Amino acid sequence: MSEDLSAPETGPTTGQPPGGRVLSPALTAMMDEAHAQSGAVYLMGSDPPALEMAVMAGLPRTFAAPWERISPHARVPVADAVRERRPVWVRDGQEMARRYPRIAVVLPYPFALLAMPLVTENATYGAVFLSWPGTGSPDLAQPERDRLMAACARLAGELERAVRASVPLGPEPDLLAGPRGGGAPGTLGAAEAVRMLSRLPYGLCSLDLHGRVGFANPAAAELLGIPAAELVGTPLWRAAPWLDDPVYEDRYRGALISQHTTSFVALRPPGDWLSFRLYPGTSGLSVRISRAREVAGRGEGTGGGTTVPEETPSRLVTISQVASLTGALSEAVGVQDVIQLIADEIAPTMGSQALVVLASRAGRLDVLGHHGYDNPEIVELFNGVPLSTPLPGTQVLRTGVPAFFESFEELRRLYPIHGEVSDGYAAWAFLPLIASGRPVGTCVLAYSRPHTFTTEERAVLTSLAGLIAQALDRALVYDAKHRLAHGLQQALLPRSLPSVPGVETAARYLPATRGMQIGGDFYDLAPAGDMSVAVIGDVQGHNVTAAGLMGQIRTAVRAYTAVGQAPEEVMRSSNRLLIDLGTELFASCLYLRLDPARGRAVMARAGHPPPLLRDPDGRVRVLDLAGGPLLGVTASATYPRTEVELAPGCLLALYTDGLVESPGVDLEDALADLGRRLGEVGHLPLDEVADRLVQEYADADERSDDIALLLLRTTG
């Protein structure tokens, strides 16, 4: 790639073309030399650098509308030719689908294309492309390519001289053959020919390259239900609004680009099915129109009922399906969500019966998930296989190039190792999942019968793979963050509660479902001589900062307890620590020292919800303890202590505000409800009590806050 792609002093500028045209004659000469159907010349703009179509010949510019302005870094043949300063040859539609799938999605027709750079030794001025219709376009012989490259070199030399002479270069009128409409029937204009066509029993009309009607015989006007005078000079689908469907226009585009006869059937309201057969030429199309015999035959004697004929146009994936899949993929959260979505929506749409999603980990295949296999062990055999192993899954991951196998014999011939293991399927599509220019995995779709992958189907599959790749990339990041968050949370909370004399214990923690599912809620229980201490708290936020601060507070509380501080002193020391750390976060906390032998507990509270106490007879009280402000608010805060009597069988419930605070719910009502439920289930085993109290929140799809619960029951 020339270093001066973006240098304004070497590239032509946008402006009006000079008096004598330079681009059009050069383009038509190259098209004549190579017998090409269409072509275009791009000029390099400088602000910002971009290849801009200056002239197109042979086909309407609308056919290349998505590529009228191309970034030099785009993945298209013209940009590749400029970057690599060499010609790029795409021999047919299948190669286009494999190498440039986004072009094949828009133009899923058989055609060949040659892109060539317009370069001199010191500068890049643009590019030229030529195209040929059909699937049988011969590979250009080297002498032909050399002559075309020499023509490009001459054109680049003319452009360089124009720039040096300060001659403005810019777009020139496009070159299209054929009639422009307006009533003249073009080559059918001889009077005798017109009279002959008028007597034909079927409809016949001609369309120019823009789809405008140049001639229509009376039978065509009658079948379409539109006077011939209103047809001539107007695009067919505009004259007949019921033909204004992208699928019908697609047949017109396909016939022109491929130069193959094509057909479709359309319903003319209210119930007449018409058959259209398109015969392409270099200057437009001839269209034969007749009644669809299959439909007309079925309608006879049936009271006018109709059945859509088999040749009614259809697409593998409709625009609405693509929009639906895109929306669904954007909502998929984890990797398994993405795999399930592919299984539910994408695989059935493409006629596939099974799928596997692969990634790489440490130089080996990693089977992320699969669906549709009666024997999953067959798929798992590939887990951990080195990427250097000659398999289609490893090849696609390494190269980013899709692979299609239409039969088991084809797979076994190309990959003997893979052929030794049969998964019971007969055809496969291996699709690279590439996000932001890097491979993130491979999606393998399997078919129960041998399957021929058409050019359009390959293009659609490769395009869908791009959507899947973006979703999978996000899902992999989400799962990694989730594992990190889960691991950090587990490390900061006690793995298990210690056994303390005279006390039964149980605890539960539920993270918020928003963000990283990590937060600042915490609890702890530790023996302290012949007593035990319990603490529960809540640091603001649901992120790593909150979790880290929570870990520091929990550690500090243990340290202050170990040196013999009383509950109120532990709270004051923790408050000073939080202020000294300089954090902007606050924390609530409830600390208690439990002495079951003497039947009492001493507590101190810092802005935390009050605990609930269930007496052995089932009555529940809210312990309205005296307390101080949240930790971290003011250095002068004090935290008075409260002593509570505990008879054997009493149950203390310590919790964070996520268990009682909900939008639109009064806090006192929520506390009353929690107390009622504690009274009803408090006699059950303590683990079951804990599960019952958090069950409503555990089953919820969303939790806006963390929830921590610590239960302590004295046994006497």
XYZ file of C-alpha atoms in Angstrom:
716
model
C 0.000 0.000 0.000
C 1.386 3.412 -0.943
C 2.124 5.626 2.013
C 0.492 8.604 0.283
C -3.086 7.289 0.218
C -4.148 10.172 2.381
C -1.770 12.777 0.972
C -3.834 15.526 -0.625
C -0.954 16.728 -2.769
C -0.853 13.482 -4.773
C -4.498 12.457 -5.079
C -7.054 14.132 -7.343
C -9.588 16.443 -5.832
C -13.328 16.506 -6.224
C -14.603 18.952 -8.788
C -16.172 19.291 -12.212
C -14.584 17.244 -14.984
C -12.375 19.068 -17.442
C -13.644 19.902 -20.900
C -12.322 16.639 -22.360
C -13.353 13.440 -20.639
C -10.541 11.197 -19.440
C -12.191 8.443 -17.443
C -15.066 7.380 -19.708
C -12.991 6.647 -22.846
C -10.449 4.692 -20.818
C -13.175 2.667 -19.101
C -15.050 1.816 -22.306
C -11.791 0.810 -24.006
C -11.001 -1.602 -21.161
C -14.540 -3.014 -21.224
C -14.303 -3.565 -24.994
C -10.871 -5.147 -24.637
C -12.090 -7.641 -22.021
C -15.699 -8.029 -23.283
C -16.905 -6.941 -19.827
C -20.554 -6.259 -19.084
C -20.012 -3.366 -16.678
C -17.285 -1.345 -15.035
C -16.482 1.727 -12.990
C -13.647 4.103 -12.201
C -12.978 5.325 -8.662
C -10.925 8.388 -7.775
C -9.121 8.797 -4.478
C -10.497 11.663 -2.440
C -8.337 13.212 0.233
C -10.591 14.624 2.961
C -11.042 12.084 4.413
C -9.294 9.517 2.191
C -11.936 7.566 0.272
C -12.453 5.918 -3.097
C -15.328 7.730 -4.806
C -17.075 6.375 -7.907
C -16.468 8.866 -10.715
C -18.110 7.013 -13.611
C -19.948 3.727 -14.131
C -20.792 1.955 -17.363
C -22.978 -0.939 -18.450
C -25.340 -1.074 -15.465
C -27.217 1.513 -13.392
C -25.229 3.041 -10.569
C -27.940 1.954 -8.147
C -26.631 -1.615 -8.473
C -23.397 -0.476 -6.823
C -24.969 2.110 -4.509
C -23.492 0.644 -1.278
C -20.011 1.067 -2.771
C -20.210 4.508 -4.364
C -17.841 5.714 -1.639
C -15.392 3.203 -0.156
C -12.914 3.503 2.676
C -9.394 2.474 1.579
C -9.456 0.044 4.485
C -12.766 -1.609 3.566
C -12.914 -5.344 2.896
C -13.989 -5.081 -0.763
C -12.063 -5.944 -3.970
C -11.548 -2.312 -5.059
C -10.042 -1.300 -1.702
C -7.936 -4.476 -1.545
C -6.533 -3.708 -5.010
C -5.572 -0.206 -3.889
C -4.005 -1.299 -0.594
C -2.042 -4.139 -2.151
C -1.283 -2.292 -5.428
C -2.205 -5.359 -7.465
C -5.236 -6.700 -9.375
C -7.888 -8.666 -7.440
C -9.769 -11.324 -9.411
C -13.005 -12.921 -8.149
C -13.953 -15.672 -10.580
C -17.586 -16.394 -9.584
C -20.362 -15.925 -7.060
C -19.144 -18.686 -4.763
C -15.710 -17.124 -4.463
C -17.374 -13.764 -3.846
C -19.432 -15.299 -1.011
C -16.307 -16.822 0.495
C -13.973 -13.840 0.209
C -16.381 -10.877 0.262
C -19.616 -12.104 1.896
C -21.087 -8.643 2.415
C -21.026 -7.977 -1.321
C -22.541 -11.398 -2.012
C -25.410 -10.674 0.391
C -26.379 -7.548 -1.564
C -25.661 -9.065 -5.004
C -26.241 -12.816 -4.625
C -25.958 -13.455 -8.369
C -23.382 -15.302 -10.472
C -20.811 -12.845 -11.819
C -17.055 -12.381 -11.996
C -15.139 -9.230 -11.079
C -11.660 -7.792 -11.605
C -10.449 -4.816 -9.545
C -7.258 -2.968 -10.546
C -5.423 -0.067 -8.899
C -4.706 3.232 -10.618
C -1.187 3.834 -9.293
C 2.080 5.368 -10.339
C 5.436 4.903 -8.695
C 4.747 7.668 -6.202
C 1.000 7.965 -5.797
C -2.361 6.208 -5.713
C -5.124 7.840 -7.762
C -7.981 5.353 -7.589
C -9.126 2.039 -9.001
C -11.101 0.374 -11.775
C -13.393 -2.624 -11.669
C -14.806 -4.710 -14.506
C -17.490 -7.376 -14.200
C -18.750 -10.259 -16.304
C -22.133 -12.007 -15.979
C -22.910 -15.660 -15.327
C -21.106 -18.573 -13.704
C -19.053 -19.552 -16.709
C -16.869 -16.456 -16.967
C -13.458 -17.727 -18.093
C -10.430 -16.902 -16.016
C -8.670 -14.020 -17.704
C -5.460 -15.177 -19.334
C -2.285 -13.464 -18.192
C -1.812 -11.520 -21.445
C -5.332 -10.071 -21.069
C -4.623 -9.070 -17.463
C -1.325 -7.502 -18.513
C -3.076 -5.427 -21.201
C -5.721 -4.277 -18.709
C -3.078 -3.351 -16.118
C -1.163 -1.471 -18.804
C -4.350 0.452 -19.624
C -4.752 1.293 -15.912
C -1.131 2.453 -15.784
C -1.749 4.755 -18.766
C -4.877 6.166 -17.114
C -2.960 6.684 -13.858
C -0.288 8.558 -15.834
C -2.945 10.847 -17.346
C -4.377 11.509 -13.886
C -0.922 12.329 -12.546
C -0.303 14.803 -15.359
C -3.713 16.386 -14.714
C -2.877 16.835 -11.035
C 0.502 18.398 -11.848
C -1.198 20.771 -14.278
C -3.814 21.638 -11.623
C -6.599 20.340 -13.857
C -9.618 19.459 -11.683
C -10.740 15.844 -11.833
C -14.199 14.723 -10.882
C -17.212 12.641 -11.811
C -18.263 12.111 -15.413
C -21.700 11.071 -16.747
C -22.377 7.372 -16.458
C -22.475 5.324 -19.649
C -25.629 3.261 -20.175
C -26.832 1.566 -23.309
C -30.461 1.084 -24.322
C -33.588 3.250 -24.667
C -34.491 5.914 -22.155
C -38.242 5.397 -22.520
C -40.806 7.844 -23.768
C -42.759 5.729 -26.200
C -40.118 4.446 -28.623
C -39.979 0.658 -28.600
C -36.250 0.657 -29.269
C -35.116 -2.161 -31.558
C -38.746 -3.253 -31.841
C -39.631 0.114 -33.386
C -40.198 -1.031 -36.983
C -43.874 -0.671 -37.864
C -44.236 -4.267 -38.992
C -42.614 -5.584 -35.843
C -44.921 -3.477 -33.710
C -47.988 -4.806 -35.519
C -46.745 -8.363 -35.068
C -46.130 -7.918 -31.349
C -49.573 -6.373 -30.950
C -51.157 -9.565 -32.230
C -49.349 -11.850 -29.750
C -51.691 -13.652 -27.290
C -49.329 -13.045 -24.356
C -47.949 -9.845 -22.919
C -44.568 -8.512 -23.993
C -42.737 -5.412 -22.861
C -39.178 -4.111 -22.845
C -37.341 -2.547 -19.921
C -34.204 -0.458 -20.064
C -31.358 -0.796 -17.584
C -33.244 1.382 -15.106
C -36.323 -0.837 -15.294
C -38.324 1.703 -17.300
C -40.843 0.394 -19.796
C -39.835 1.210 -23.386
C -42.609 -0.742 -25.103
C -45.694 -2.705 -24.037
C -48.075 -4.573 -26.346
C -51.850 -4.506 -25.729
C -51.842 -7.944 -24.094
C -49.273 -6.751 -21.511
C -51.345 -3.658 -20.748
C -54.479 -5.798 -20.349
C -52.808 -8.355 -18.068
C -51.261 -5.631 -15.918
C -54.511 -3.655 -15.898
C -52.697 -0.447 -16.857
C -52.997 1.521 -20.151
C -49.876 1.245 -22.306
C -49.499 5.043 -22.296
C -49.095 4.973 -18.488
C -46.570 2.152 -18.648
C -44.118 3.621 -21.155
C -41.294 5.622 -19.591
C -42.083 4.438 -16.037
C -40.325 1.708 -14.005
C -42.539 -1.363 -14.091
C -42.826 -1.694 -10.300
C -43.818 1.965 -10.007
C -46.486 1.700 -12.688
C -47.910 -1.422 -11.002
C -47.685 -0.808 -7.230
C -48.410 -4.470 -6.477
C -45.040 -5.241 -8.115
C -43.263 -2.781 -5.803
C -41.645 -5.542 -3.770
C -37.875 -5.942 -3.256
C -38.156 -9.614 -4.160
C -39.495 -8.841 -7.656
C -36.968 -6.087 -8.218
C -34.331 -8.558 -7.099
C -35.259 -10.840 -10.036
C -34.755 -7.899 -12.416
C -31.356 -7.099 -10.922
C -30.359 -10.752 -10.936
C -31.261 -11.185 -14.607
C -29.237 -8.126 -15.632
C -26.134 -8.965 -13.600
C -26.064 -12.692 -14.379
C -27.486 -12.349 -17.929
C -29.532 -15.468 -17.177
C -33.223 -15.836 -17.968
C -35.230 -15.784 -14.754
C -38.887 -15.789 -13.766
C -41.309 -15.192 -10.945
C -45.020 -15.270 -10.205
C -46.884 -12.330 -8.653
C -50.441 -11.767 -7.472
C -52.322 -8.952 -9.218
C -55.110 -7.969 -6.815
C -57.598 -9.222 -6.090
C -56.828 -12.770 -7.214
C -55.021 -13.003 -10.580
C -51.635 -14.743 -10.571
C -49.354 -13.618 -13.407
C -46.152 -15.249 -14.592
C -43.215 -12.996 -15.571
C -40.258 -14.339 -17.569
C -37.250 -12.023 -17.943
C -34.898 -12.289 -20.963
C -31.808 -10.128 -20.332
C -29.698 -8.287 -22.901
C -26.901 -5.767 -22.733
C -29.302 -2.824 -23.034
C -32.137 -4.066 -20.826
C -34.745 -6.807 -20.569
C -37.579 -8.284 -22.568
C -40.414 -9.436 -20.316
C -43.025 -12.026 -21.259
C -46.220 -11.849 -19.167
C -48.913 -14.539 -19.038
C -51.412 -15.987 -16.652
C -49.874 -18.486 -14.249
C -51.302 -21.703 -15.649
C -50.809 -23.735 -12.476
C -52.814 -21.288 -10.402
C -55.465 -20.737 -13.059
C -55.949 -24.487 -13.374
C -56.372 -24.979 -9.653
C -58.887 -22.167 -9.496
C -61.260 -23.650 -12.065
C -64.383 -25.105 -10.569
C -63.276 -24.339 -7.021
C -65.238 -21.207 -6.446
C -62.327 -18.937 -7.271
C -59.935 -20.303 -4.630
C -56.224 -19.868 -5.383
C -53.035 -21.479 -4.180
C -49.657 -19.772 -4.243
C -47.554 -21.482 -6.915
C -44.323 -23.171 -6.015
C -42.260 -20.633 -7.952
C -43.491 -17.721 -5.820
C -40.285 -15.884 -4.926
C -38.871 -16.403 -1.490
C -35.730 -15.554 0.409
C -33.700 -17.635 2.822
C -33.888 -14.911 5.442
C -36.299 -12.002 5.137
C -35.542 -8.472 6.290
C -37.954 -8.899 9.184
C -36.204 -12.128 10.207
C -32.815 -10.410 10.132
C -34.190 -7.560 12.270
C -35.683 -10.085 14.682
C -32.464 -12.102 14.910
C -30.399 -8.958 15.397
C -32.645 -7.830 18.240
C -32.604 -11.260 19.861
C -28.815 -11.559 19.579
C -28.392 -8.110 21.118
C -30.358 -9.307 24.157
C -28.421 -12.565 24.596
C -26.307 -12.238 27.733
C -24.124 -15.310 28.204
C -22.540 -17.790 25.816
C -25.227 -20.388 26.442
C -27.897 -17.778 25.681
C -26.286 -17.187 22.281
C -26.060 -20.917 21.541
C -29.682 -21.465 22.502
C -30.769 -18.595 20.268
C -28.877 -20.067 17.301
C -30.562 -23.412 17.966
C -34.038 -21.920 18.317
C -34.084 -19.343 15.529
C -31.118 -19.380 13.147
C -30.491 -23.100 12.569
C -34.154 -23.910 11.737
C -34.337 -20.927 9.368
C -31.337 -22.278 7.457
C -32.646 -25.858 7.435
C -29.991 -27.129 9.841
C -30.689 -29.843 12.401
C -27.676 -29.508 14.735
C -24.959 -27.053 15.663
C -21.684 -26.693 17.524
C -19.990 -23.478 18.639
C -16.200 -23.667 18.954
C -13.563 -21.304 20.276
C -9.858 -21.568 20.993
C -8.202 -21.695 24.389
C -4.450 -21.982 24.883
C -3.945 -23.176 21.317
C -6.633 -25.845 21.474
C -10.245 -26.222 20.424
C -12.779 -25.361 23.082
C -16.326 -26.671 22.567
C -18.458 -23.858 23.988
C -21.745 -25.666 23.396
C -23.778 -27.787 21.011
C -27.350 -28.712 20.209
C -29.125 -31.469 18.316
C -26.709 -34.376 18.834
C -28.110 -37.659 20.145
C -24.628 -38.621 21.313
C -22.929 -35.511 22.756
C -19.743 -37.485 23.364
C -19.045 -37.314 19.615
C -18.843 -33.523 19.833
C -16.837 -33.537 23.059
C -14.152 -35.638 21.332
C -12.965 -32.439 19.663
C -12.602 -30.544 22.952
C -8.933 -29.852 23.600
C -7.747 -30.843 20.105
C -4.660 -28.757 19.126
C -5.381 -26.043 16.566
C -2.583 -27.484 14.417
C -4.663 -30.633 13.790
C -5.934 -30.719 10.183
C -9.668 -30.397 10.852
C -12.224 -28.032 9.299
C -12.998 -26.570 12.740
C -9.349 -25.696 13.397
C -8.799 -24.496 9.818
C -11.715 -22.071 9.962
C -10.608 -20.764 13.361
C -7.075 -20.154 12.102
C -7.899 -18.618 8.728
C -11.314 -16.982 9.196
C -12.459 -18.490 5.868
C -15.795 -20.391 5.839
C -15.919 -24.009 4.692
C -18.913 -25.853 3.231
C -19.160 -29.636 2.830
C -22.128 -30.873 0.850
C -21.630 -34.582 1.683
C -19.770 -36.860 4.074
C -17.633 -38.104 1.177
C -16.451 -34.561 0.461
C -15.563 -34.008 4.134
C -13.714 -37.325 4.379
C -11.795 -36.666 1.163
C -10.554 -33.254 2.298
C -10.126 -34.075 5.998
C -9.450 -37.816 6.464
C -8.977 -37.463 10.241
C -12.400 -35.853 10.669
C -13.898 -38.473 8.365
C -12.912 -41.219 10.795
C -15.491 -39.907 13.273
C -19.080 -39.723 12.046
C -21.523 -37.543 13.951
C -24.477 -38.955 12.027
C -24.946 -35.911 9.804
C -24.406 -35.577 6.055
C -23.496 -31.922 5.308
C -21.880 -29.088 7.229
C -21.284 -25.340 7.128
C -18.263 -24.158 9.147
C -18.706 -20.409 9.666
C -15.958 -18.188 11.106
C -17.191 -15.858 13.832
C -15.165 -12.682 13.385
C -15.739 -9.614 15.555
C -13.766 -6.395 15.159
C -11.415 -8.114 12.733
C -10.446 -10.990 15.030
C -11.776 -14.552 15.192
C -13.784 -15.311 18.327
C -15.021 -18.760 17.345
C -16.607 -21.012 14.751
C -20.274 -21.926 14.307
C -20.848 -25.342 12.751
C -24.279 -26.057 11.281
C -24.992 -29.708 10.477
C -27.589 -31.113 8.065
C -29.154 -34.550 8.251
C -29.032 -35.016 4.459
C -26.528 -34.033 1.748
C -27.081 -30.348 1.105
C -26.133 -28.085 -1.803
C -25.100 -24.643 -0.577
C -26.114 -22.072 -3.196
C -24.206 -18.826 -3.627
C -27.015 -16.894 -1.944
C -27.176 -19.340 0.957
C -23.416 -19.160 1.529
C -23.599 -15.371 1.527
C -26.531 -15.316 3.960
C -24.841 -17.830 6.288
C -21.603 -15.858 6.300
C -23.491 -12.627 6.973
C -25.439 -14.202 9.834
C -22.123 -15.418 11.220
C -21.105 -11.775 11.573
C -24.165 -11.092 13.749
C -23.485 -14.215 15.808
C -19.829 -13.205 16.230
C -20.736 -9.837 17.747
C -23.152 -11.498 20.177
C -20.664 -14.238 21.082
C -17.887 -11.717 21.640
C -20.067 -9.796 24.096
C -21.184 -13.044 25.742
C -17.609 -14.269 26.247
C -16.696 -10.966 27.909
C -19.824 -11.122 30.057
C -19.135 -14.700 31.158
C -15.519 -13.824 31.969
C -16.628 -10.844 34.066
C -19.278 -12.983 35.721
C -16.714 -15.636 36.669
C -14.385 -12.932 37.983
C -17.158 -11.295 39.973
C -18.402 -14.595 41.340
C -14.877 -15.645 42.323
C -14.141 -12.320 43.997
C -17.438 -12.344 45.871
C -16.873 -15.893 47.069
C -13.359 -14.984 48.211
C -14.593 -11.993 50.207
C -17.477 -13.833 51.899
C -16.915 -16.702 54.327
C -16.860 -20.075 52.566
C -18.799 -21.551 55.473
C -19.960 -20.444 58.862
C -17.935 -21.732 61.819
C -19.542 -23.873 64.484
C -20.054 -21.875 67.677
C -21.275 -23.296 70.964
C -24.962 -22.828 71.737
C -25.899 -21.303 68.367
C -27.328 -22.656 65.116
C -26.464 -20.574 62.036
C -27.458 -20.195 58.384
C -26.661 -17.529 55.784
C -27.638 -16.619 52.237
C -26.267 -14.133 49.697
C -27.960 -13.075 46.439
C -26.166 -10.599 44.142
C -27.981 -7.914 42.199
C -28.788 -8.991 38.647
C -27.630 -5.695 37.149
C -24.021 -4.845 36.446
C -21.292 -7.361 37.291
C -23.370 -9.232 39.912
C -20.941 -8.243 42.627
C -21.638 -5.931 45.504
C -20.836 -4.637 48.935
C -23.235 -6.694 51.087
C -21.400 -8.911 53.576
C -21.805 -11.018 56.683
C -19.415 -12.818 59.036
C -19.420 -14.982 62.134
C -16.436 -15.728 64.313
C -15.798 -17.219 67.756
C -14.452 -14.818 70.378
C -13.398 -16.752 73.479
C -16.456 -18.241 75.151
C -18.650 -15.977 73.044
C -19.101 -15.315 69.317
C -19.438 -12.216 67.185
C -21.635 -11.687 64.173
C -21.588 -8.802 61.717
C -23.606 -7.857 58.683
C -23.194 -4.784 56.494
C -23.756 -3.110 53.163
C -21.300 -0.918 51.231
C -22.807 1.346 48.588
C -22.618 0.086 45.011
C -22.544 -3.116 42.988
C -19.021 -3.113 41.625
C -15.449 -4.129 42.353
C -14.810 -0.956 44.399
C -17.728 -1.734 46.713
C -16.637 -5.355 47.028
C -13.051 -4.390 47.808
C -14.131 -1.929 50.486
C -16.450 -4.549 51.922
C -13.488 -6.911 52.269
C -11.486 -4.253 54.113
C -14.325 -3.537 56.565
C -14.909 -7.231 57.240
C -11.189 -7.733 57.907
C -11.037 -4.637 60.130
C -14.012 -5.771 62.210
C -12.289 -9.087 62.864
C -9.064 -7.296 63.817
C -10.797 -4.894 66.221
C -12.652 -7.802 67.758
C -9.418 -9.762 68.197
C -7.865 -6.959 70.284
C -10.851 -6.993 72.624
C -12.778 -3.883 71.578
C -16.409 -3.629 72.714
C -19.153 -3.499 70.056
C -19.500 0.295 70.187
C -15.700 0.662 69.908
C -15.589 -1.687 66.903
C -18.112 0.560 65.153
C -16.163 3.740 65.975
C -12.878 2.220 64.789
C -14.448 0.975 61.565
C -15.920 4.433 60.956
C -12.520 6.106 61.385
C -10.935 3.542 59.034
C -13.468 4.285 56.315
C -12.849 8.036 56.627
C -9.054 7.570 56.628
C -9.303 5.523 53.404
C -10.667 8.642 51.703
C -13.393 6.777 49.876
C -16.609 8.479 48.844
C -18.613 5.364 49.672
C -20.587 4.852 52.879
C -21.490 1.618 54.590
C -24.140 0.408 56.982
C -23.255 -2.169 59.593
C -24.760 -4.160 62.476
C -22.382 -5.769 64.959
C -23.331 -8.016 67.859
C -21.519 -10.020 70.497
C -23.480 -13.148 71.383
C -23.234 -14.815 74.780
C -25.670 -17.769 74.696
C -24.504 -19.124 78.060
C -25.734 -15.966 79.761
C -28.689 -15.572 77.381
C -27.881 -12.154 76.017
C -26.486 -10.251 73.037
C -24.809 -6.834 72.924
C -25.310 -4.900 69.686
C -24.176 -1.694 67.968
C -25.739 -0.336 64.798
C -24.486 2.095 62.094
C -27.377 3.078 59.852
C -28.350 -0.556 59.256
C -31.896 -2.004 59.126
C -32.971 -3.282 62.571
C -32.786 -7.026 63.232
C -35.834 -9.207 63.838
C -36.152 -11.425 66.912
C -38.455 -14.434 66.932
C -39.260 -15.701 70.407
C -39.678 -19.446 71.027
C -43.472 -18.997 71.075
C -43.420 -17.658 67.486
C -43.875 -13.961 68.206
C -41.632 -11.655 66.143
C -40.334 -8.260 67.239
C -38.421 -5.554 65.392
C -35.470 -4.629 67.632
C -35.482 -0.866 67.366
C -31.899 -0.393 68.493
C -30.281 2.920 69.180
C -27.616 3.591 66.573
C -25.367 6.040 64.857
C -24.980 7.262 61.251
C -23.564 5.292 58.363
C -19.877 4.471 58.513
C -17.777 7.046 56.664
C -20.071 10.046 57.189
C -18.405 11.861 60.095
C -15.352 11.142 62.225
C -17.077 12.248 65.453
C -19.917 9.723 65.174
C -20.727 7.534 68.176
C -22.540 4.209 68.182
C -24.371 3.378 71.430
C -24.630 -0.231 72.529
C -27.857 -2.108 73.215
C -28.199 -5.321 75.244
C -30.915 -7.814 74.330
C -32.127 -10.833 76.321
C -32.070 -14.145 74.431
C -33.921 -17.181 75.750
C -33.115 -20.644 74.359
C -34.837 -21.120 70.998
C -34.788 -17.431 70.072
C -34.043 -16.684 66.439
C -32.246 -13.506 65.309
C -32.563 -12.454 61.672
C -29.902 -10.044 60.428
C -30.340 -8.813 56.840
C -29.439 -6.069 54.384
C -31.892 -3.599 52.904
C -32.264 -5.524 49.631
C -34.554 -7.941 51.496
C -37.040 -5.266 52.555
C -36.669 -2.272 50.234
C -38.539 -2.304 46.921
C -39.764 0.567 44.703
C -43.286 1.609 45.700
C -43.353 -0.518 48.871
C -43.511 1.137 52.301
C -40.594 0.061 54.505
C -42.784 -0.563 57.552
C -45.091 -2.766 55.481
C -42.099 -4.682 54.141
C -40.723 -5.213 57.661
C -44.135 -6.393 58.849
C -44.319 -8.867 55.977
C -40.823 -10.200 56.674
C -41.722 -10.593 60.361
C -44.918 -12.459 59.483
C -43.041 -14.903 57.262
C -40.346 -15.396 59.896
C -43.025 -16.181 62.455
C -44.628 -18.760 60.150
C -41.471 -20.677 59.189
C -39.127 -19.943 62.112
C -39.682 -23.360 63.700
C -38.278 -25.192 60.644
C -34.640 -26.256 60.233
C -32.593 -23.108 59.873
C -31.417 -23.732 56.300
C -35.029 -24.172 55.242
C -35.971 -20.960 57.041
C -33.253 -19.094 55.136
C -34.433 -20.510 51.807
C -38.054 -19.581 52.506
C -37.170 -15.990 53.403
C -35.189 -15.316 50.206
C -37.166 -17.563 47.833
C -39.215 -14.743 46.340
C -36.043 -12.847 45.438
C -34.099 -15.909 44.297
C -36.848 -16.729 41.775
C -37.085 -13.163 40.440
C -35.679 -12.367 36.990
C -34.228 -9.086 38.245
C -32.887 -7.889 41.566
C -31.970 -4.243 41.828
C -29.959 -4.740 45.030
C -27.839 -7.352 46.762
C -29.344 -9.388 49.571
C -27.488 -10.804 52.560
C -29.190 -12.781 55.336
C -27.680 -14.194 58.547
C -29.799 -16.292 60.944
C -28.741 -17.101 64.513
C -30.799 -19.420 66.765
C -29.838 -20.089 70.349
C -30.006 -23.717 71.429
C -29.556 -23.227 75.145
